[in-house]
XYZ file of N, CA and C in Angstrom:
708
model
N 9.901 72.073 76.338
C 10.742 70.935 76.004
C 10.081 70.129 74.902
N 10.826 69.811 73.840
C 10.274 69.073 72.706
C 10.170 67.603 73.016
N 9.114 67.003 72.482
C 8.956 65.542 72.602
C 10.021 64.841 71.779
N 10.459 63.645 72.272
C 11.478 62.896 71.549
C 10.983 62.424 70.194
N 9.682 62.286 70.044
C 9.130 61.788 68.777
C 8.782 62.888 67.808
N 9.020 64.119 68.216
C 8.586 65.232 67.369
C 9.323 65.287 66.048
N 10.505 64.732 65.984
C 11.284 64.804 64.749
C 11.050 63.638 63.815
N 10.208 62.684 64.210
C 9.946 61.489 63.388
C 8.672 61.694 62.595
N 8.747 61.521 61.256
C 7.561 61.693 60.399
C 6.726 60.433 60.429
N 5.463 60.589 60.689
C 4.538 59.460 60.691
C 4.044 59.204 59.269
N 3.831 57.941 58.914
C 3.312 57.658 57.571
C 1.949 58.268 57.389
N 1.693 58.712 56.182
C 0.394 59.313 55.882
C -0.699 58.301 56.114
N -1.851 58.790 56.580
C -2.981 57.922 56.870
C -3.396 57.178 55.602
N -3.535 55.833 55.668
C -4.019 55.041 54.534
C -2.937 54.573 53.591
N -1.683 54.962 53.788
C -0.624 54.571 52.858
C -0.424 53.061 52.855
N -0.567 52.402 54.029
C -0.434 50.950 54.097
C -1.518 50.254 53.294
N -2.736 50.731 53.376
C -3.847 50.154 52.622
C -3.638 50.327 51.123
N -3.112 51.483 50.744
C -2.853 51.740 49.325
C -1.806 50.788 48.775
N -0.778 50.541 49.598
C 0.286 49.622 49.172
C -0.259 48.210 48.991
N -1.097 47.797 49.966
C -1.681 46.452 49.857
C -2.576 46.330 48.621
N -3.308 47.397 48.326
C -4.170 47.390 47.155
C -3.348 47.300 45.869
N -2.216 48.015 45.829
C -1.353 47.985 44.652
C -0.773 46.589 44.434
N -0.393 45.938 45.548
C 0.137 44.576 45.446
C -0.933 43.621 44.945
N -2.156 43.783 45.440
C -3.265 42.910 45.021
C -3.549 43.070 43.524
N -3.525 44.323 43.069
C -3.756 44.582 41.644
C -2.655 43.947 40.804
N -1.418 44.083 41.261
C -0.281 43.506 40.539
C -0.398 41.986 40.455
N -0.761 41.361 41.581
C -0.922 39.899 41.590
C -2.033 39.464 40.643
N -3.124 40.220 40.625
C -4.238 39.894 39.738
C -3.810 39.980 38.270
N -3.014 40.996 37.952
C -2.523 41.143 36.584
C -1.602 39.994 36.203
N -0.750 39.595 37.148
C 0.170 38.493 36.885
C -0.580 37.182 36.689
N -1.603 36.943 37.509
C -2.396 35.727 37.370
C -3.153 35.702 36.057
N -3.676 36.858 35.647
C -4.385 36.946 34.374
C -3.454 36.662 33.207
N -2.250 37.226 33.269
C -1.265 36.995 32.210
C -0.856 35.533 32.149
N -0.693 34.913 33.338
C -0.312 33.497 33.381
C -1.408 32.621 32.796
N -2.670 32.957 33.124
C -3.795 32.180 32.587
C -3.874 32.314 31.073
N -3.650 33.536 30.577
C -3.674 33.757 29.130
C -2.557 32.984 28.440
N -1.382 32.977 29.060
C -0.259 32.238 28.487
C -0.548 30.748 28.460
N -1.195 30.253 29.527
C -1.531 28.827 29.579
C -2.514 28.463 28.492
N -3.494 29.349 28.240
C -4.466 29.089 27.186
C -3.786 29.024 25.827
N -2.822 29.909 25.594
C -2.103 29.906 24.322
C -1.319 28.613 24.170
N -0.673 28.172 25.246
C 0.130 26.959 25.203
C -0.724 25.726 24.961
N -1.955 25.725 25.475
C -2.816 24.562 25.378
C -3.582 24.505 24.059
N -3.487 25.516 23.235
C -4.229 25.520 21.984
C -3.762 24.371 21.102
N -4.715 23.648 20.530
C -4.439 22.479 19.720
C -4.861 22.744 18.280
N -3.955 22.471 17.352
C -4.251 22.634 15.930
C -4.269 21.265 15.261
N -5.384 20.952 14.608
C -5.550 19.683 13.907
C -5.596 19.947 12.414
N -4.784 19.238 11.651
C -4.834 19.310 10.188
C -5.688 18.167 9.675
N -6.715 18.484 8.888
C -7.582 17.467 8.293
C -7.093 17.214 6.871
N -6.289 16.168 6.711
C -5.692 15.814 5.425
C -6.655 14.905 4.675
N -7.173 15.382 3.550
C -8.153 14.576 2.835
C -8.386 15.029 1.416
N -9.538 14.620 0.889
C -9.906 14.929 -0.495
C -11.111 15.856 -0.500
N -12.000 15.709 -1.495
C -13.144 16.610 -1.615
C -14.109 16.477 -0.443
N -14.180 15.310 0.186
C -15.059 15.137 1.343
C -14.598 16.010 2.505
N -13.305 16.174 2.638
C -12.740 17.050 3.667
C -12.778 18.502 3.229
N -12.485 18.722 1.951
C -12.390 20.087 1.414
C -13.736 20.804 1.429
N -14.840 20.058 1.299
C -16.167 20.673 1.314
C -16.727 20.921 -0.068
N -16.444 20.035 -0.990
C -16.863 20.184 -2.386
C -18.378 20.414 -2.501
N -18.736 21.435 -3.299
C -20.135 21.705 -3.614
C -20.931 22.371 -2.525
N -20.286 22.794 -1.454
C -20.991 23.375 -0.313
C -20.506 24.793 -0.032
N -21.371 25.646 0.547
C -20.884 26.930 1.048
C -19.796 26.669 2.086
N -18.812 27.558 2.203
C -17.680 27.321 3.109
C -18.086 26.922 4.521
N -19.128 27.553 5.040
C -19.508 27.285 6.428
C -20.164 25.915 6.630
N -20.561 25.257 5.527
C -21.239 23.969 5.634
C -20.319 22.779 5.390
N -19.048 23.039 5.104
C -18.110 21.954 4.839
C -17.751 21.170 6.089
N -17.018 20.095 5.891
C -16.648 19.212 6.992
C -15.840 19.933 8.060
N -14.827 20.675 7.660
C -13.940 21.314 8.636
C -14.666 22.371 9.465
N -15.416 23.312 8.859
C -16.129 24.286 9.697
C -17.160 23.635 10.623
N -17.851 22.613 10.131
C -18.844 21.962 10.993
C -18.166 21.173 12.123
N -17.024 20.562 11.833
C -16.285 19.875 12.888
C -15.763 20.872 13.908
N -15.281 22.006 13.434
C -14.813 23.062 14.336
C -15.935 23.500 15.273
N -17.120 23.702 14.701
C -18.268 24.121 15.505
C -18.652 23.042 16.518
N -18.587 21.775 16.099
C -18.924 20.673 17.013
C -17.947 20.634 18.183
N -16.676 20.766 17.909
C -15.669 20.750 18.971
C -15.869 21.923 19.932
N -16.142 23.100 19.383
C -16.367 24.275 20.232
C -17.567 24.076 21.151
N -18.606 23.423 20.604
C -19.837 23.224 21.366
C -19.742 22.069 22.346
N -18.702 21.265 22.224
C -18.580 20.086 23.073
C -17.317 20.114 23.933
N -17.010 21.299 24.416
C -15.977 21.435 25.422
C -14.561 21.565 24.915
N -14.384 21.896 23.629
C -13.023 22.039 23.095
C -12.864 23.355 22.326
N -13.059 24.491 23.007
C -12.887 25.782 22.335
C -11.446 26.090 21.986
N -10.505 25.318 22.570
C -9.078 25.570 22.337
C -8.573 24.938 21.048
N -9.444 24.229 20.332
C -9.018 23.488 19.147
C -9.302 24.273 17.871
N -8.320 24.265 16.974
C -8.496 24.836 15.635
C -8.264 23.727 14.607
N -9.211 23.581 13.675
C -9.085 22.569 12.630
C -8.717 23.261 11.320
N -7.630 22.811 10.711
C -7.149 23.368 9.449
C -7.625 22.493 8.299
N -8.164 23.114 7.269
C -8.647 22.377 6.106
C -7.475 22.060 5.182
N -7.040 20.805 5.205
C -5.971 20.341 4.317
C -6.542 19.346 3.310
N -7.779 19.593 2.897
C -8.423 18.745 1.904
C -8.243 19.307 0.505
N -7.973 18.442 -0.457
C -7.808 18.841 -1.858
C -8.742 17.984 -2.704
N -9.648 18.624 -3.385
C -10.618 17.896 -4.197
C -9.917 17.045 -5.254
N -10.308 15.786 -5.349
C -9.726 14.874 -6.321
C -8.453 14.192 -5.866
N -8.004 14.497 -4.660
C -6.722 13.964 -4.204
C -6.802 12.468 -3.904
N -5.713 11.783 -4.144
C -5.562 10.371 -3.827
C -4.594 10.214 -2.663
N -4.375 8.977 -2.246
C -3.386 8.747 -1.195
C -1.992 9.176 -1.654
N -1.718 9.028 -2.946
C -0.416 9.461 -3.481
C -0.263 10.972 -3.347
N -1.338 11.709 -3.627
C -1.299 13.162 -3.468
C -1.103 13.552 -2.017
N -1.774 12.839 -1.113
C -1.605 13.121 0.303
C -0.188 12.879 0.766
N 0.426 11.816 0.251
C 1.811 11.521 0.621
C 2.753 12.608 0.118
N 2.466 13.151 -1.064
C 3.350 14.164 -1.651
C 3.307 15.486 -0.887
N 2.238 15.740 -0.131
C 2.131 17.025 0.563
C 2.095 16.903 2.082
N 2.290 15.701 2.602
C 2.248 15.563 4.055
C 3.388 16.334 4.721
N 4.525 16.463 4.033
C 5.662 17.161 4.625
C 5.349 18.601 4.971
N 4.757 19.341 4.014
C 4.460 20.737 4.316
C 3.139 20.908 5.055
N 2.306 19.867 5.080
C 1.109 19.920 5.919
C 1.491 19.878 7.388
N 2.540 19.134 7.698
C 3.004 18.997 9.088
C 3.860 20.193 9.497
N 3.249 21.355 9.522
C 3.959 22.554 9.961
C 4.152 22.499 11.469
N 4.947 23.424 12.001
C 5.262 23.430 13.429
C 4.017 23.597 14.300
N 2.990 24.244 13.757
C 1.806 24.515 14.567
C 0.868 23.313 14.680
N 1.052 22.311 13.837
C 0.138 21.163 13.817
C 0.428 20.228 14.983
N -0.631 19.929 15.762
C -0.501 19.063 16.934
C -1.106 17.680 16.723
N -1.918 17.508 15.675
C -2.562 16.230 15.392
C -3.061 16.262 13.956
N -3.306 15.066 13.387
C -3.725 14.983 11.984
C -4.871 13.987 11.838
N -5.882 14.382 11.075
C -6.922 13.468 10.620
C -6.554 13.056 9.204
N -6.422 11.774 8.941
C -6.107 11.268 7.601
C -7.377 10.667 7.017
N -7.935 11.335 6.017
C -9.195 10.896 5.405
C -9.012 10.807 3.892
N -8.253 9.823 3.476
C -7.952 9.634 2.062
C -8.254 8.194 1.646
N -8.424 7.996 0.357
C -8.680 6.668 -0.178
C -9.902 6.593 -1.059
N -10.806 7.563 -0.922
C -12.023 7.552 -1.723
C -11.752 7.626 -3.212
N -10.840 8.490 -3.605
C -10.528 8.621 -5.032
C -9.699 7.448 -5.544
N -8.950 6.824 -4.671
C -8.209 5.622 -5.062
C -9.188 4.535 -5.505
N -10.227 4.332 -4.697
C -11.180 3.271 -5.029
C -12.059 3.659 -6.214
N -12.372 4.936 -6.365
C -13.158 5.363 -7.528
C -12.393 5.114 -8.830
N -11.081 5.187 -8.757
C -10.247 4.957 -9.931
C -9.785 3.503 -10.049
N -10.145 2.699 -9.085
C -9.758 1.301 -9.123
C -8.270 1.087 -8.977
N -7.601 1.956 -8.218
C -6.155 1.841 -8.056
C -5.797 0.623 -7.206
N -4.619 0.129 -7.419
C -4.133 -1.056 -6.718
C -4.112 -0.789 -5.206
N -4.829 -1.586 -4.409
C -4.828 -1.367 -2.958
C -3.433 -1.432 -2.344
N -2.538 -2.213 -2.939
C -1.172 -2.288 -2.407
C -0.479 -0.939 -2.495
N -0.719 -0.221 -3.592
C -0.128 1.107 -3.755
C -0.748 2.094 -2.761
N -2.067 2.011 -2.585
C -2.741 2.885 -1.629
C -2.238 2.624 -0.217
N -2.061 1.353 0.103
C -1.545 0.991 1.426
C -0.154 1.587 1.658
N 0.706 1.478 0.659
C 2.061 2.017 0.790
C 2.031 3.525 0.993
N 1.129 4.209 0.285
C 1.019 5.660 0.433
C 0.537 6.039 1.826
N -0.502 5.362 2.307
C -1.019 5.651 3.639
C 0.019 5.331 4.715
N 0.758 4.254 4.496
C 1.820 3.893 5.426
C 2.875 5.002 5.488
N 3.198 5.568 4.327
C 4.160 6.668 4.290
C 3.639 7.912 4.994
N 2.353 8.199 4.817
C 1.743 9.355 5.483
C 1.789 9.182 6.998
N 1.373 8.017 7.477
C 1.345 7.769 8.922
C 2.751 7.705 9.510
N 3.701 7.226 8.724
C 5.090 7.211 9.196
C 5.610 8.630 9.381
N 5.295 9.511 8.431
C 5.730 10.911 8.538
C 5.104 11.590 9.752
N 3.828 11.287 9.998
C 3.157 11.859 11.163
C 3.805 11.346 12.443
N 4.102 10.041 12.470
C 4.737 9.458 13.631
C 6.114 10.038 13.906
N 6.855 10.314 12.850
C 8.179 10.900 13.010
C 8.115 12.298 13.609
N 7.008 12.993 13.367
C 6.822 14.318 13.961
C 6.356 14.232 15.404
N 5.976 13.013 15.826
C 5.577 12.821 17.211
C 4.205 13.351 17.546
N 3.317 13.435 16.548
C 1.954 13.906 16.802
C 0.973 12.759 16.550
N -0.161 12.738 17.249
C -1.127 11.656 17.082
C -1.933 11.806 15.786
N -2.502 10.689 15.338
C -3.279 10.673 14.099
C -4.591 9.935 14.299
N -5.561 10.310 13.493
C -6.827 9.598 13.382
C -6.979 9.165 11.929
N -7.226 7.890 11.701
C -7.421 7.366 10.355
C -8.913 7.173 10.118
N -9.444 7.879 9.119
C -10.841 7.699 8.719
C -10.870 6.760 7.520
N -11.409 5.566 7.724
C -11.381 4.553 6.680
C -12.375 4.797 5.561
N -12.181 4.083 4.476
C -13.105 4.046 3.354
C -13.421 2.589 3.047
N -14.455 2.380 2.239
C -14.840 1.026 1.874
C -15.021 0.931 0.364
N -14.544 -0.157 -0.193
C -14.665 -0.372 -1.637
C -16.018 -1.001 -1.965
N -16.606 -0.654 -3.110
C -17.838 -1.339 -3.538
C -17.521 -2.763 -3.971
N -18.545 -3.551 -4.150
C -18.326 -4.950 -4.496
C -18.015 -5.210 -5.948
N -18.143 -4.172 -6.800
C -17.987 -4.418 -8.233
C -16.548 -4.683 -8.666
N -15.584 -4.438 -7.774
C -14.196 -4.755 -8.102
C -13.846 -6.200 -7.741
N -14.788 -6.892 -7.140
C -14.540 -8.272 -6.741
C -14.219 -8.369 -5.265
N -14.429 -9.547 -4.666
C -14.227 -9.719 -3.220
C -12.784 -9.562 -2.777
N -11.834 -9.956 -3.607
C -10.427 -9.839 -3.211
C -10.011 -8.377 -3.088
N -10.424 -7.577 -4.086
C -10.101 -6.145 -4.063
C -10.718 -5.509 -2.812
N -11.996 -5.776 -2.606
C -12.690 -5.161 -1.467
C -12.055 -5.566 -0.147
N -11.742 -6.837 -0.015
C -11.141 -7.321 1.229
C -9.798 -6.637 1.479
N -8.974 -6.537 0.445
C -7.654 -5.932 0.601
C -7.760 -4.434 0.860
N -8.651 -3.764 0.147
C -8.797 -2.317 0.314
C -9.350 -1.979 1.693
N -10.447 -2.613 2.077
C -11.095 -2.299 3.348
C -10.192 -2.583 4.542
N -9.359 -3.624 4.416
C -8.544 -4.052 5.551
C -7.369 -3.135 5.846
N -6.942 -2.367 4.845
C -5.708 -1.602 5.068
C -5.879 -0.497 6.114
N -7.075 0.035 6.264
C -7.271 1.143 7.211
C -7.143 0.676 8.663
N -7.883 -0.353 9.086
C -7.680 -0.801 10.476
C -6.301 -1.367 10.727
N -5.729 -2.041 9.736
C -4.408 -2.630 9.930
C -3.335 -1.559 10.081
N -3.398 -0.526 9.254
C -2.403 0.543 9.343
C -2.602 1.379 10.610
N -3.865 1.604 10.972
C -4.120 2.360 12.203
C -3.524 1.632 13.406
N -3.703 0.329 13.454
C -3.147 -0.451 14.561
C -1.622 -0.438 14.531
N -1.052 -0.584 13.333
C 0.408 -0.632 13.209
C 1.063 0.669 13.654
N 0.375 1.796 13.436
C 0.959 3.102 13.753
C 0.401 3.698 15.047
N -0.436 2.944 15.752
C -0.975 3.447 17.004
C -1.928 4.606 16.827
N -2.607 4.659 15.679
C -3.538 5.746 15.393
C -4.953 5.373 15.828
N -5.770 6.378 16.062
C -7.190 6.164 16.330
C -7.876 5.804 15.010
N -8.735 4.806 15.027
C -9.439 4.389 13.817
C -10.896 4.826 13.865
N -11.307 5.545 12.844
C -12.727 5.784 12.597
C -13.064 4.918 11.387
N -13.822 3.842 11.554
C -13.897 2.792 10.535
C -14.261 3.237 9.126
N -15.230 4.163 8.989
C -15.705 4.520 7.647
C -16.175 5.967 7.661
N -15.555 6.792 6.823
C -15.830 8.227 6.857
C -17.310 8.548 6.689
N -18.029 7.761 5.892
C -19.429 8.059 5.588
C -20.421 7.317 6.468
N -19.952 6.638 7.500
C -20.863 5.808 8.281
C -21.919 6.621 9.016
N -21.640 7.879 9.287
C -22.622 8.713 9.969
C -23.872 8.971 9.149
N -23.820 8.733 7.851
C -24.984 8.978 6.995
C -26.103 7.970 7.222
N -25.742 6.779 7.673
C -26.751 5.725 7.812
C -27.453 5.742 9.160
N -26.875 6.387 10.152
C -27.478 6.418 11.472
C -27.367 5.087 12.182
N -27.850 5.039 13.402
C -27.742 3.838 14.217
C -28.571 2.680 13.671
N -29.682 3.004 12.984
C -30.555 1.944 12.483
C -30.158 1.462 11.090
N -29.038 1.970 10.569
C -28.577 1.543 9.245
C -29.078 2.405 8.117
N -30.257 2.990 8.284
C -30.793 3.908 7.282
C -31.137 3.223 5.971
N -32.165 3.717 5.312
C -32.540 3.183 4.012
C -31.779 3.914 2.923
N -31.778 3.330 1.716
C -31.110 3.974 0.587
C -31.726 5.329 0.296
N -33.058 5.426 0.424
C -33.749 6.695 0.185
C -33.314 7.747 1.194
N -33.136 7.342 2.452
C -32.703 8.284 3.489
C -31.297 8.788 3.225
N -30.437 7.882 2.786
C -29.069 8.278 2.483
C -29.036 9.241 1.304
N -29.844 8.985 0.296
C -29.885 9.872 -0.880
C -30.292 11.284 -0.506
N -31.148 11.405 0.498
C -31.571 12.741 0.940
C -30.426 13.520 1.570
N -29.391 12.814 1.974
C -28.246 13.456 2.619
C -27.093 13.698 1.651
N -27.312 13.394 0.369
C -26.260 13.529 -0.631
C -26.563 14.661 -1.601
N -25.509 15.196 -2.184
C -25.680 16.158 -3.274
C -26.134 15.414 -4.530
N -26.417 16.161 -5.561
C -26.941 15.575 -6.789
C -26.025 14.564 -7.440
N -24.720 14.644 -7.193
C -23.801 13.696 -7.822
C -23.820 12.330 -7.158
N -24.496 12.218 -6.005
C -24.582 10.937 -5.309
C -23.288 10.498 -4.651
N -22.289 11.353 -4.649
C -20.980 11.014 -4.075
C -20.671 11.849 -2.842
N -21.015 13.125 -2.910
C -20.664 14.040 -1.827
C -21.887 14.359 -0.960
N -21.730 14.367 0.339
C -22.852 14.701 1.222
C -23.221 16.173 1.138
N -24.511 16.445 1.368
C -24.938 17.837 1.451
C -24.690 18.331 2.877
N -25.122 19.550 3.174
C -24.825 20.141 4.483
C -25.391 19.305 5.620
N -26.604 18.782 5.448
C -27.201 17.947 6.484
C -26.430 16.642 6.635
N -25.991 16.101 5.509
C -25.193 14.877 5.566
C -23.882 15.090 6.293
N -23.223 16.216 6.017
C -21.971 16.529 6.709
C -22.221 16.661 8.208
N -23.335 17.265 8.577
C -23.658 17.423 9.994
C -23.766 16.063 10.682
N -24.370 15.099 9.995
C -24.479 13.760 10.586
C -23.120 13.076 10.682
N -22.297 13.269 9.658
C -20.943 12.710 9.695
C -20.171 13.290 10.873
N -20.268 14.598 11.051
C -19.535 15.274 12.129
C -20.003 14.805 13.501
N -21.315 14.634 13.665
C -21.823 14.144 14.955
C -21.279 12.752 15.270
N -21.084 11.943 14.222
C -20.614 10.580 14.432
C -19.110 10.520 14.675
N -18.347 11.291 13.917
C -16.888 11.251 14.049
C -16.395 12.146 15.179
N -17.236 13.083 15.611
C -16.814 14.058 16.620
C -16.184 13.443 17.863
N -16.803 12.439 18.496
C -16.193 11.851 19.694
C -14.819 11.233 19.436
N -14.592 10.724 18.234
C -13.273 10.180 17.884
C -12.240 11.310 17.806
N -12.669 12.444 17.234
C -11.760 13.594 17.145
C -11.480 14.137 18.553
N -12.474 14.097 19.433
C -12.246 14.518 20.810
C -11.177 13.647 21.470
N -11.175 12.356 21.179
C -10.114 11.473 21.674
C -8.755 11.893 21.115
N -8.756 12.303 19.846
C -7.508 12.779 19.227
C -6.995 14.017 19.943
N -7.905 14.914 20.311
C -7.527 16.113 21.060
C -6.908 15.736 22.402
N -7.531 14.776 23.074
C -6.992 14.332 24.368
C -5.570 13.797 24.214
N -5.332 13.041 23.147
C -3.983 12.518 22.920
C -2.996 13.652 22.654
N -3.427 14.647 21.907
C -2.540 15.770 21.597
C -2.209 16.569 22.843
N -3.103 16.587 23.806
C -2.877 17.357 25.021
C -2.098 16.590 26.084
N -2.011 15.286 25.934
C -1.341 14.477 26.956
C 0.176 14.454 26.753
C-alpha cells in the first residue's frame, strides 16, 4: 500500500536558504543603488565668479584659488562639492554682470562673487560698481541659489570719500541680498596678527598684486569656513 505522501514532491534540501540569500543580495544591491543616487543628488556645484585672483593668474593650474579651495573643501568634510572656475583675468564688475546669465547654468547650486579689484585699480565710479554687483546678486537671487560676497578695499589715494563709498558697498549689498559676507578677499594674507609688509610681500608674485601659491593657500584657509557655510546653505 502506497503512502499518502508518496506523490508529493519535497523541496530540494537548501532551496529555502538559497532563496533567502538571493533576497538579501537583491536588497543589498538596492540599498547600494539608493545610496549612490543620494550621493549624486547631494552633490553641490559652486561657481567662483571673479577676476584674475579667482582665475589663478601667474600660477600653475593646481596652485590657483579654485583648485586649492576644492582641495580644502575635500579635506574638511565636503567631498561632495565641486568648485567651477568662473574667473576671467582683468574682469570688472561690469564684465561679471554681462556673463552672470550663462554662469548660472542648471548645475550651479551656489556662487562666490569675488569682483571689484579691477574696478578700483581703474578708479571706476563706485556707484557704477555697486549697480553692477547689485545686478549680479539679483540674478543669483532670482535663480534661488545662495551667494557669498568676497569684498575688496580701495586704497587711500583716491580720497576718503571714494574709499568709504567703495568699501561700504560689499557689506551693504551682501546684507540687502541675504548673502554671506567675506569682508576682504586678501585678508588671509595678513594672518591673525596683521602681518608685516615684508611678510605680505613674501606671499605675493613679482607684480605685487597677485598672491603666489603660498599666499593663495593662506587665503583659502581663511575663506574656507565661509565657503563651508555657503555649502550648508546650498544643501538646506
